[in-house]
JSON list of C-alpha atoms in Angstrom, two decimals:
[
{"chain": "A", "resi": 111, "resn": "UNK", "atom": "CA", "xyz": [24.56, -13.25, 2.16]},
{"chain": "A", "resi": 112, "resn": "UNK", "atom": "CA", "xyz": [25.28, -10.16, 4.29]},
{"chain": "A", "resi": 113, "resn": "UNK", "atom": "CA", "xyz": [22.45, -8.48, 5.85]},
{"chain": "A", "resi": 114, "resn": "UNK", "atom": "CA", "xyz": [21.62, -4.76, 5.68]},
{"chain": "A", "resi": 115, "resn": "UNK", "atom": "CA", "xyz": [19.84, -2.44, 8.32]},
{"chain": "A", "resi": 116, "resn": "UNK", "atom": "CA", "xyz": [17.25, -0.62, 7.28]},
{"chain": "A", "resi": 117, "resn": "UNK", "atom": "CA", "xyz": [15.45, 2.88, 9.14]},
{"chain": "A", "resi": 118, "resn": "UNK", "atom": "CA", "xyz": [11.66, 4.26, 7.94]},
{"chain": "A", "resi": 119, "resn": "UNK", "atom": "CA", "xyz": [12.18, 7.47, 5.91]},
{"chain": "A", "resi": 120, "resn": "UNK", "atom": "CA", "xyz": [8.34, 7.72, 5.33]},
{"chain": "A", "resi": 121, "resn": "UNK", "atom": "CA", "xyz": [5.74, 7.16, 2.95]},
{"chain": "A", "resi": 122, "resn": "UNK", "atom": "CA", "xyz": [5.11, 8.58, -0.58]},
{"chain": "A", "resi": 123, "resn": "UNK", "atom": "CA", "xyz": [1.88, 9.29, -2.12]},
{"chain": "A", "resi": 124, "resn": "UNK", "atom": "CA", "xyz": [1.60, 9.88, -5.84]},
{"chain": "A", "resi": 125, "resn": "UNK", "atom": "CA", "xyz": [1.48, 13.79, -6.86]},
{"chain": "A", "resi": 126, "resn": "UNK", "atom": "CA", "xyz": [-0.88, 12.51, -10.12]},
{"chain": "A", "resi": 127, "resn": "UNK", "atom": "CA", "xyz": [-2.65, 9.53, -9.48]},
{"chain": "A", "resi": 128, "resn": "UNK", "atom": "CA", "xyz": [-5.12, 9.51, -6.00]},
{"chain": "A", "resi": 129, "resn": "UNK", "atom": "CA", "xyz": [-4.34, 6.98, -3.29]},
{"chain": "A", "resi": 130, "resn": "UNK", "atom": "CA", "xyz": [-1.26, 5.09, -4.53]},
{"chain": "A", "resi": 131, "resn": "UNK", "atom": "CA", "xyz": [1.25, 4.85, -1.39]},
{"chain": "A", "resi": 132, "resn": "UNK", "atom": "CA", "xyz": [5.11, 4.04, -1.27]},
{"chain": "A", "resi": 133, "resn": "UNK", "atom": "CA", "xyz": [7.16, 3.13, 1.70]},
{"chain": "A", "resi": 134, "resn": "UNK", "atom": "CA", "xyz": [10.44, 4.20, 1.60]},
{"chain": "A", "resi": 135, "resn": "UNK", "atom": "CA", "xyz": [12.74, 2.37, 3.69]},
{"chain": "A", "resi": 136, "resn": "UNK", "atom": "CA", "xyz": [16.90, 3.61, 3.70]},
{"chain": "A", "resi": 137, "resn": "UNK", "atom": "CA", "xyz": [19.47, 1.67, 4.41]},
{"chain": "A", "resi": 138, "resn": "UNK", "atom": "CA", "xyz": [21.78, 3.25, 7.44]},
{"chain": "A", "resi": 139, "resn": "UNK", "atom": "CA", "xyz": [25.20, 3.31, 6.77]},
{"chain": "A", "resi": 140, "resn": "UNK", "atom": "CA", "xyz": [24.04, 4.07, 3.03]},
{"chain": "A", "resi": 141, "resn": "UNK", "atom": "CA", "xyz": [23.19, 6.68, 0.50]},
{"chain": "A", "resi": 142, "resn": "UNK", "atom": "CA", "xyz": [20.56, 3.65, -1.21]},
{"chain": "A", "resi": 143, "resn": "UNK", "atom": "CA", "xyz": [17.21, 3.88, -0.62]},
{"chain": "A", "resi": 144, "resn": "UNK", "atom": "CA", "xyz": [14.04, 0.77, -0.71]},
{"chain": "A", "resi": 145, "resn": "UNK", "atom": "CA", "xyz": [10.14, 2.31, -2.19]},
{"chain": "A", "resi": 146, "resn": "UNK", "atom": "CA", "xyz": [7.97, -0.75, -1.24]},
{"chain": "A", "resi": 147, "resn": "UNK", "atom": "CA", "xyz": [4.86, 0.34, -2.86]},
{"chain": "A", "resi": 148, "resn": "UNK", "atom": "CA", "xyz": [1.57, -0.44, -0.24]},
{"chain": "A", "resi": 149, "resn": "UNK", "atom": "CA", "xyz": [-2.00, -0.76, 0.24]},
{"chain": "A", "resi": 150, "resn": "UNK", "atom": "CA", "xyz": [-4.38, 1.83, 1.75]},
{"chain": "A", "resi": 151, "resn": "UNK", "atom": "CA", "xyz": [-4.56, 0.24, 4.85]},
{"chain": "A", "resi": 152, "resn": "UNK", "atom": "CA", "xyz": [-0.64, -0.65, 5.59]},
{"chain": "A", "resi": 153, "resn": "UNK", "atom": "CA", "xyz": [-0.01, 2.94, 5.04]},
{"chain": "A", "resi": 154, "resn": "UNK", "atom": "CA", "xyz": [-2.63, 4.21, 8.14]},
{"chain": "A", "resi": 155, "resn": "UNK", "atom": "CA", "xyz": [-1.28, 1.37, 9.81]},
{"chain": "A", "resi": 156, "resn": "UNK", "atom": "CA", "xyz": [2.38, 2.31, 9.64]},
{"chain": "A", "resi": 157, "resn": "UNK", "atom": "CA", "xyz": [1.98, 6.05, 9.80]},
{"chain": "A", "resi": 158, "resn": "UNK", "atom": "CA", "xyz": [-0.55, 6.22, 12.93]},
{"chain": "A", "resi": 159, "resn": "UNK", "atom": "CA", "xyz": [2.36, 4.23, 14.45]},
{"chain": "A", "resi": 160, "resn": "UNK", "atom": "CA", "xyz": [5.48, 6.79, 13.34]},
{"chain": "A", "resi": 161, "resn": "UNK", "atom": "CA", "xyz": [3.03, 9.73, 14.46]},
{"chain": "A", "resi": 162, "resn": "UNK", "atom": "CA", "xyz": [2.34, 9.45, 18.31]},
{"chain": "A", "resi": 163, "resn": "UNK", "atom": "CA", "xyz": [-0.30, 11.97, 18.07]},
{"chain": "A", "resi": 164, "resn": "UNK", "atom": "CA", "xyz": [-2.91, 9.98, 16.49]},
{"chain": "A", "resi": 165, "resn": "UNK", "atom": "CA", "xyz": [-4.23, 7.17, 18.81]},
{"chain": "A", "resi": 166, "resn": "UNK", "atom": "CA", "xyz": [-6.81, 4.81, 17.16]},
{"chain": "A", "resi": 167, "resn": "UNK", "atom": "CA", "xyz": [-9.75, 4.52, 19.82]},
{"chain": "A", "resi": 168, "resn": "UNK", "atom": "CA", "xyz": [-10.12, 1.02, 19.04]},
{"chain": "A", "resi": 169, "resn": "UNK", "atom": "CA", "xyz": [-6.96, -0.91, 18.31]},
{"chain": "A", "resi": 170, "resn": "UNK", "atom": "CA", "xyz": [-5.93, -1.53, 14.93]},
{"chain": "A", "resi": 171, "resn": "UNK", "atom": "CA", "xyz": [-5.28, -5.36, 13.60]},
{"chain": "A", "resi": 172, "resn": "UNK", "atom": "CA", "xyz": [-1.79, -4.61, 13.98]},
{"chain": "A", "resi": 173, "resn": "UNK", "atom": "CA", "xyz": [-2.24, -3.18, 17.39]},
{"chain": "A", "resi": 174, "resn": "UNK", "atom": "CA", "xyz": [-4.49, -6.26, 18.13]},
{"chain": "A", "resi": 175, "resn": "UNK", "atom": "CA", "xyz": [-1.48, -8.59, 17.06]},
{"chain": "A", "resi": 176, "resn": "UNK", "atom": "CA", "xyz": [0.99, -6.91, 19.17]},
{"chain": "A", "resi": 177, "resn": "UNK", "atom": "CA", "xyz": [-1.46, -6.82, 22.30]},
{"chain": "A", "resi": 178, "resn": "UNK", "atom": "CA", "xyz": [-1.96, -10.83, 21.26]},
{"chain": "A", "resi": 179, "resn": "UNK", "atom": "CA", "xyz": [1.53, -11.17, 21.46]},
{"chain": "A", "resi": 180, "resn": "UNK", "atom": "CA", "xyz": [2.54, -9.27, 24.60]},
{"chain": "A", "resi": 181, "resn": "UNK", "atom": "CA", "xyz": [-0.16, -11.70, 26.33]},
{"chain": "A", "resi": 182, "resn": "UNK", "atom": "CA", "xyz": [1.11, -14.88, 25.20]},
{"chain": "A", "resi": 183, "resn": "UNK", "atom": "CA", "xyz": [4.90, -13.40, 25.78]},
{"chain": "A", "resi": 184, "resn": "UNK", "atom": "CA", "xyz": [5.57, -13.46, 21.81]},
{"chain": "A", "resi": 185, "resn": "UNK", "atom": "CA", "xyz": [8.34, -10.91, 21.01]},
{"chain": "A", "resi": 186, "resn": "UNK", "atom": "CA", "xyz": [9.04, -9.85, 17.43]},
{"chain": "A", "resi": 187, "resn": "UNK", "atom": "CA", "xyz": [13.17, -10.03, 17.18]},
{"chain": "A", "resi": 188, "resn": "UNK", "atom": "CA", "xyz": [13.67, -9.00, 13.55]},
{"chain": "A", "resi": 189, "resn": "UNK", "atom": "CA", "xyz": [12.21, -8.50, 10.09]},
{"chain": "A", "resi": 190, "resn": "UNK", "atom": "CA", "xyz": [14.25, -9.64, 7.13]},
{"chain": "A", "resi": 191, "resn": "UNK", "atom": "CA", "xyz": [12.71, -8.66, 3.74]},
{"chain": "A", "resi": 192, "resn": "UNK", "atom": "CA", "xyz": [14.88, -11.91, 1.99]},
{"chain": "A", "resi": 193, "resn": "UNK", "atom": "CA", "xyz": [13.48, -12.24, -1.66]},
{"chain": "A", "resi": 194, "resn": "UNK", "atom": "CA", "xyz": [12.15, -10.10, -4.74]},
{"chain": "A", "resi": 195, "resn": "UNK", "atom": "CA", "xyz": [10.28, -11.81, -7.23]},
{"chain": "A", "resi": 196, "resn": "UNK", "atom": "CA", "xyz": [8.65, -10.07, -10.07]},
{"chain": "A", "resi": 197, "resn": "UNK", "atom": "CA", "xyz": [8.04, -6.43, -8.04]},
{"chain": "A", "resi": 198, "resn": "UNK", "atom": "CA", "xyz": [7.20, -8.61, -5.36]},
{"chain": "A", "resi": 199, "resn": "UNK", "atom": "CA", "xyz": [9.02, -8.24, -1.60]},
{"chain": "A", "resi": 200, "resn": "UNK", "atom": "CA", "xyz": [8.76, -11.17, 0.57]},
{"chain": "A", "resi": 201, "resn": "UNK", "atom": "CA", "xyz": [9.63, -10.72, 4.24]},
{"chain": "A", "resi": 202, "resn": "UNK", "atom": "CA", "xyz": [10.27, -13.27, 7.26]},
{"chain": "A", "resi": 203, "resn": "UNK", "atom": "CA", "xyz": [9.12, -12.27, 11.12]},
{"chain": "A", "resi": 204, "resn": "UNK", "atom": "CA", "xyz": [12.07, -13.70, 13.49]},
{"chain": "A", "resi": 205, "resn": "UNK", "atom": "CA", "xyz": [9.96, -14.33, 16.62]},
{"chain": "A", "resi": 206, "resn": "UNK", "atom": "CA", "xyz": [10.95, -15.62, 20.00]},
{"chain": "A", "resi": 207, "resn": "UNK", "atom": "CA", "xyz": [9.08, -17.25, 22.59]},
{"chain": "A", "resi": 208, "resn": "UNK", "atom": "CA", "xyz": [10.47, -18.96, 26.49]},
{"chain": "A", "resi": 209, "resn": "UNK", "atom": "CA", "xyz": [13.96, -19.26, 24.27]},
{"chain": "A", "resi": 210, "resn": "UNK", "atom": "CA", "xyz": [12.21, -20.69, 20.89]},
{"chain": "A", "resi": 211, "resn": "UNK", "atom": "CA", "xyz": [12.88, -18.96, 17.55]},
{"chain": "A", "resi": 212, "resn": "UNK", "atom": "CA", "xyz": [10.56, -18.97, 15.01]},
{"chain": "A", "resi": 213, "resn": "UNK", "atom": "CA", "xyz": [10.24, -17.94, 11.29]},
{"chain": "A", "resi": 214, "resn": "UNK", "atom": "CA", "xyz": [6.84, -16.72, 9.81]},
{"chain": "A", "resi": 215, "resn": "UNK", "atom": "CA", "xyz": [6.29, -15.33, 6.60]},
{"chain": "A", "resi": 216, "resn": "UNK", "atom": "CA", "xyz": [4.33, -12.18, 6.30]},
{"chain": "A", "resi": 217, "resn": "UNK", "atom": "CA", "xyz": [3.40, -8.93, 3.58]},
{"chain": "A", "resi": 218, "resn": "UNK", "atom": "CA", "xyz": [6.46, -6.50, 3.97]},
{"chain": "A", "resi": 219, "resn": "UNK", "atom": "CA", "xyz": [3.97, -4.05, 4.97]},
{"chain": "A", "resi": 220, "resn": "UNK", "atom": "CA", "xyz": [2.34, -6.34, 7.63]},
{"chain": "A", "resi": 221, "resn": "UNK", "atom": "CA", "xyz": [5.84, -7.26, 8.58]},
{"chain": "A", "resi": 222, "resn": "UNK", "atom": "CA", "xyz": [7.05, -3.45, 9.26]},
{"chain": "A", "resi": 223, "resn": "UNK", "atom": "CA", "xyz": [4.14, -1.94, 10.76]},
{"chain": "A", "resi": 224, "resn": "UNK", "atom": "CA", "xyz": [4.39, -4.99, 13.27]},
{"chain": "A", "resi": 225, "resn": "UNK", "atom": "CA", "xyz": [8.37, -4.07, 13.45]},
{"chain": "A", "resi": 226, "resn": "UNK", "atom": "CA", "xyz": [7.44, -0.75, 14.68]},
{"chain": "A", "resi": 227, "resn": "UNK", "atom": "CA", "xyz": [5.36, -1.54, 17.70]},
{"chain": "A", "resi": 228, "resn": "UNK", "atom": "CA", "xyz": [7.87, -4.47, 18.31]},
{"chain": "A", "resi": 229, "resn": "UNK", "atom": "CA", "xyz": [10.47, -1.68, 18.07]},
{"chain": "A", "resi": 230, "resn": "UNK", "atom": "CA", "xyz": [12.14, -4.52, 16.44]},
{"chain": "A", "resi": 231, "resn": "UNK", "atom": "CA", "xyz": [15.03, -4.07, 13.16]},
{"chain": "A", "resi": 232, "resn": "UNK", "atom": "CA", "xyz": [14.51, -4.23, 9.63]},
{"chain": "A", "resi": 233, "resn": "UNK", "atom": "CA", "xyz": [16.96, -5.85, 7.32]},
{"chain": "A", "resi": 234, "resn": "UNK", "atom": "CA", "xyz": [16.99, -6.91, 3.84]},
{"chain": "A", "resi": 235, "resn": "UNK", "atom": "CA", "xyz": [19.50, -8.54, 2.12]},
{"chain": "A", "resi": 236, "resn": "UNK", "atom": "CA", "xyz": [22.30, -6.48, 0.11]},
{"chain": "A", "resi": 237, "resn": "UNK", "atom": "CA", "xyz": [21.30, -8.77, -3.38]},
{"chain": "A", "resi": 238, "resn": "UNK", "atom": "CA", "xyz": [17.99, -7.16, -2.61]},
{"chain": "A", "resi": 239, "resn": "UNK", "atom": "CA", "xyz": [19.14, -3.79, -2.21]},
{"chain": "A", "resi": 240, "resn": "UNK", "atom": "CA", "xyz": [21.38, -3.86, -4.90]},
{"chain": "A", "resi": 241, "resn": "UNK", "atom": "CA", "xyz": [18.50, -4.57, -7.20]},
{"chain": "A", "resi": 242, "resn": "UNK", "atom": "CA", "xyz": [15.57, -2.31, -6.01]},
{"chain": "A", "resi": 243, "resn": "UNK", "atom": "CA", "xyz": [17.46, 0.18, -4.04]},
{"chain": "A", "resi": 244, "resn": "UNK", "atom": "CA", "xyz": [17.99, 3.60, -5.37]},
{"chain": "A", "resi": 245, "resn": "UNK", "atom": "CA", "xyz": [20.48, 6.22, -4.43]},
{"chain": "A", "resi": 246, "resn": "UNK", "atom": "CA", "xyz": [19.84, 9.85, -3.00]},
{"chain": "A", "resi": 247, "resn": "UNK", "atom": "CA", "xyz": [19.78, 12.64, -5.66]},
{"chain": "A", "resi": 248, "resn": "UNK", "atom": "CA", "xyz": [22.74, 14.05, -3.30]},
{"chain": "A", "resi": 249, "resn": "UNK", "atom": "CA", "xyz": [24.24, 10.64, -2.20]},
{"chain": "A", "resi": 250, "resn": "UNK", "atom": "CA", "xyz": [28.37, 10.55, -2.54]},
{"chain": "A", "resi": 251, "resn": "UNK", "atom": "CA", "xyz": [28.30, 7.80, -5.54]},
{"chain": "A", "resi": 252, "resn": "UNK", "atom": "CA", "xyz": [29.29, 7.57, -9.37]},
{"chain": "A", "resi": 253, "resn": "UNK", "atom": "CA", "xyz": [26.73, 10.04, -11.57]},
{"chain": "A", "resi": 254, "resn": "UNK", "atom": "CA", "xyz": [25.09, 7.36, -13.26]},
{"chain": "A", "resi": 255, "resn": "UNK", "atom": "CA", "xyz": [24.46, 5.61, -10.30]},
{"chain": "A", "resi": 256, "resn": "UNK", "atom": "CA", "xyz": [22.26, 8.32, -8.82]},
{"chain": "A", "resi": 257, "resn": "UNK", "atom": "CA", "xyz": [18.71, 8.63, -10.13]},
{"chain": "A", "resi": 258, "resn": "UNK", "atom": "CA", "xyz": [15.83, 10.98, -9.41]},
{"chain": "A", "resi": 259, "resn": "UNK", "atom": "CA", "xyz": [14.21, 9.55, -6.58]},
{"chain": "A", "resi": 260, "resn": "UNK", "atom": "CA", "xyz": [10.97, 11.34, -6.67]},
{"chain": "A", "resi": 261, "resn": "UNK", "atom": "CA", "xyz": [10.79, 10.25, -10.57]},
{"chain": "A", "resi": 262, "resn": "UNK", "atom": "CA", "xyz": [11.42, 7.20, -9.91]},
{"chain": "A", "resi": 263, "resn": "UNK", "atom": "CA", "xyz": [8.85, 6.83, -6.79]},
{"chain": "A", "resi": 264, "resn": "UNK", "atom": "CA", "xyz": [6.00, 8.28, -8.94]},
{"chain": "A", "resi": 265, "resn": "UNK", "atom": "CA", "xyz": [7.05, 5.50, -12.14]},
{"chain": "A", "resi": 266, "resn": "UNK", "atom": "CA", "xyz": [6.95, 3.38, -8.73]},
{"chain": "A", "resi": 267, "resn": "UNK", "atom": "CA", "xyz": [3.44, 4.46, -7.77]},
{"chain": "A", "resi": 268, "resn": "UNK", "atom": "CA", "xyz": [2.07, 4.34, -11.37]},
{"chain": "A", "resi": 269, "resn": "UNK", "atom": "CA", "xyz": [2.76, 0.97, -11.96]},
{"chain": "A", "resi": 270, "resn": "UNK", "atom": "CA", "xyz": [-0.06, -1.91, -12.35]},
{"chain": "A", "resi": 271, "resn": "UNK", "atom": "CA", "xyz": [1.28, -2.77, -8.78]},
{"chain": "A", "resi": 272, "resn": "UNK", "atom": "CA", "xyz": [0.51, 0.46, -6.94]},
{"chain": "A", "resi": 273, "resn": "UNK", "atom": "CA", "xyz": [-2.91, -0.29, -4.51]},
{"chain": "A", "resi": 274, "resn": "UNK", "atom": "CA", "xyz": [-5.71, 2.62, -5.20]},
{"chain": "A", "resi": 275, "resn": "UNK", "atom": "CA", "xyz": [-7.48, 4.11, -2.24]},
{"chain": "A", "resi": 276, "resn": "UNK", "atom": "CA", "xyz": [-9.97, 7.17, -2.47]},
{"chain": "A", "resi": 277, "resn": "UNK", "atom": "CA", "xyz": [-8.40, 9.58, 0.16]},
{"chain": "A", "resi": 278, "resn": "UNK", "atom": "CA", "xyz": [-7.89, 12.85, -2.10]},
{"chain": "A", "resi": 279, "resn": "UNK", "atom": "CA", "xyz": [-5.67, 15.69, -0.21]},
{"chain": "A", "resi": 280, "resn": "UNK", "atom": "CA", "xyz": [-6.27, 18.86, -2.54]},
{"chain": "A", "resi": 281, "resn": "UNK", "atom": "CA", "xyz": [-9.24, 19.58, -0.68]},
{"chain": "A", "resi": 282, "resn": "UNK", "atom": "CA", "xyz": [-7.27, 19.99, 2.32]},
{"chain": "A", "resi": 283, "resn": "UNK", "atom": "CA", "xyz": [-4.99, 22.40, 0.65]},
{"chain": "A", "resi": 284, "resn": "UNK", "atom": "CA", "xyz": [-8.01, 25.76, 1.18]},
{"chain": "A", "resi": 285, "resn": "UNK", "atom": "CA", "xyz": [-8.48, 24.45, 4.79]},
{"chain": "A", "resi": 286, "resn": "UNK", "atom": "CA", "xyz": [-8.31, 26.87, 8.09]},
{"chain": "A", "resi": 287, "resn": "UNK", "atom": "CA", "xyz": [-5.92, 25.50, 10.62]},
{"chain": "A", "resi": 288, "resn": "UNK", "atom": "CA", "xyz": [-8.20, 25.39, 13.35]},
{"chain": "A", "resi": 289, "resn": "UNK", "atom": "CA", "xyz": [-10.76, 23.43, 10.79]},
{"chain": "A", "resi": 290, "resn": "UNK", "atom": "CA", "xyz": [-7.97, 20.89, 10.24]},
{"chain": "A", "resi": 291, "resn": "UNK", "atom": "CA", "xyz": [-7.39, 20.08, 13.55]},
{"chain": "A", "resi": 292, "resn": "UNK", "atom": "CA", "xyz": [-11.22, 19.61, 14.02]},
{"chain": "A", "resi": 293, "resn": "UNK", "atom": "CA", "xyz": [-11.46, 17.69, 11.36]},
{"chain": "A", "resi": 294, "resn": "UNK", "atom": "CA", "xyz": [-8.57, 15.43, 12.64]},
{"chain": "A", "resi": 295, "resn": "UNK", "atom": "CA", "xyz": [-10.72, 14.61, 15.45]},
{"chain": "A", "resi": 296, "resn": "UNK", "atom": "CA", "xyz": [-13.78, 14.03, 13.77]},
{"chain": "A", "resi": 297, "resn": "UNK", "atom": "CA", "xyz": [-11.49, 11.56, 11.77]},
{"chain": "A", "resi": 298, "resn": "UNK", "atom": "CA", "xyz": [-10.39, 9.99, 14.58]},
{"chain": "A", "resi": 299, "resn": "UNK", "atom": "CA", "xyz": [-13.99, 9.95, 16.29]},
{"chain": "A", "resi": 300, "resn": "UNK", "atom": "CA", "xyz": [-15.14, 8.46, 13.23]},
{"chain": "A", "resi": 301, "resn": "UNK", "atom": "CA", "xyz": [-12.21, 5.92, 12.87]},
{"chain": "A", "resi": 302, "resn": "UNK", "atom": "CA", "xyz": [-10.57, 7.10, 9.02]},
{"chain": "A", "resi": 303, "resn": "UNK", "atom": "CA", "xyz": [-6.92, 6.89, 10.16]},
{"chain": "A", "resi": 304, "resn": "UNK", "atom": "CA", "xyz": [-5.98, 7.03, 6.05]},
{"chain": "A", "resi": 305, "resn": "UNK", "atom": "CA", "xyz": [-7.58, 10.44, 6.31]},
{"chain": "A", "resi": 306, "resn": "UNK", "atom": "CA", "xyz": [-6.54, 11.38, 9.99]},
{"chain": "A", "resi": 307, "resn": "UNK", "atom": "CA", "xyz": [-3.15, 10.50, 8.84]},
{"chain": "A", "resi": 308, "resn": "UNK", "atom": "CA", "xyz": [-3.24, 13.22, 5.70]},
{"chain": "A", "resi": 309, "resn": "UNK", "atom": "CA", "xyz": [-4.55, 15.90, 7.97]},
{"chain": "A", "resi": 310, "resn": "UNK", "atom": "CA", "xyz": [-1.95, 15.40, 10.48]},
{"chain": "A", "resi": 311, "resn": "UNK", "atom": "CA", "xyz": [0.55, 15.93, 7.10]},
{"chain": "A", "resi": 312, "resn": "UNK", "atom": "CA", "xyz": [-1.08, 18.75, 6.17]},
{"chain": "A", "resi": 313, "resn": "UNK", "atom": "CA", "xyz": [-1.31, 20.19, 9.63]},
{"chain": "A", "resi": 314, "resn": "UNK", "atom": "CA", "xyz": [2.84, 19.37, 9.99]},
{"chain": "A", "resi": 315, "resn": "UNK", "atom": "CA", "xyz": [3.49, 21.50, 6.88]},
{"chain": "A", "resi": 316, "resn": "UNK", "atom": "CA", "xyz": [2.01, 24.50, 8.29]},
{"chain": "A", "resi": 317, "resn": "UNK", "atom": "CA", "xyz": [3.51, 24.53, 11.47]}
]
């Protein structure tokens, strides 16, 4: 089976239920996109490491993996989401080490947060993507082919398979701008990268 590349558009948060999290992987010579819905703790993990601005103190366990690896001259190649069973993604880490490939199965969200501070690709099969993908609202495909993405996200996020967390970002909405960015230390100080990582969101939307 032919393999697809996939980019990081970002992760989703439901608009109606508190703390359930979507990662939304696109293929790149596509219109399709992939909502992998995540826990709590994938999510900080994966956005601290698309945002540059917020470095962890103490390393994360991904961090911790990758400064493992770099020690013992592991290098992540690839990640390959290869199966869907039952909601359920299932992803393989290609690793390489002195000229040895190996194979080890991970979480897709372990597997792509450690992709992005391997800079490594993502790939999933096109089966896969022909299955779970969805297209853009303004993608260049037949009409019923194209759905409503955000609709189908938050149906995504409601599910029984959608992880809760307690992080609620209303309260942020009343917030000064110079009390956000204090509070995105204090976060940071404190170690809450779930919440660091809404304040930097709500801090982006402003500026």
């Amino acid at each position: 089976m032919s393999l697809v590349r996939l980019n990081i558009k970002g992760i989703s948060y439901s608009q109606t239920q508190n703390g359930a999290y979507a990662l939304i992987l696109s293929e790149v010579d596509g219109d399709r996109k992939l909502p992998i819905v995540i826990g709590a703790f994938e999510a900080q993990s994966i956005a601290i490491a698309l945002e540059k601005e917020i470095m962890p103190p103490r390393p994360l366990t991904h961090d911790l993996f990758k400064n493992f690896s770099d020690r013992f001259q592991i290098v992540v190649k690839q990640v390959i989401i290869h199966k869907l069973v039952d909601g359920v993604f299932y992803s393989s880490i290609i690793c390489e080490r002195e000229g040895i490939e190996e194979i080890i199965d991970a979480r897709t969200s372990d597997a792509i947060a450690l992709a992005l501070r391997f800079k490594a690709p993502i790939f999933t099969y096109k089966g896969i993507l022909e299955k779970a993908g969805i297209f853009l609202k303004s993608g260049k495909k037949k009409k019923d082919k194209k759905v409503d993405e955000d609709a189908v996200i938050e149906e995504l996020l409601l599910s029984d398979d959608a992880e809760s967390v307690t992080t609620d970002t209303d309260e942020l909405i009343d917030v000064s701008l110079q009390e956000l960015n204090e509070m995105l230390d204090a976060a940071v100080e404190n170690e809450d990268y779930e919440q660091a990582a809404k304040i930097r969101d709500e801090i982006s939307k402003r500026n």
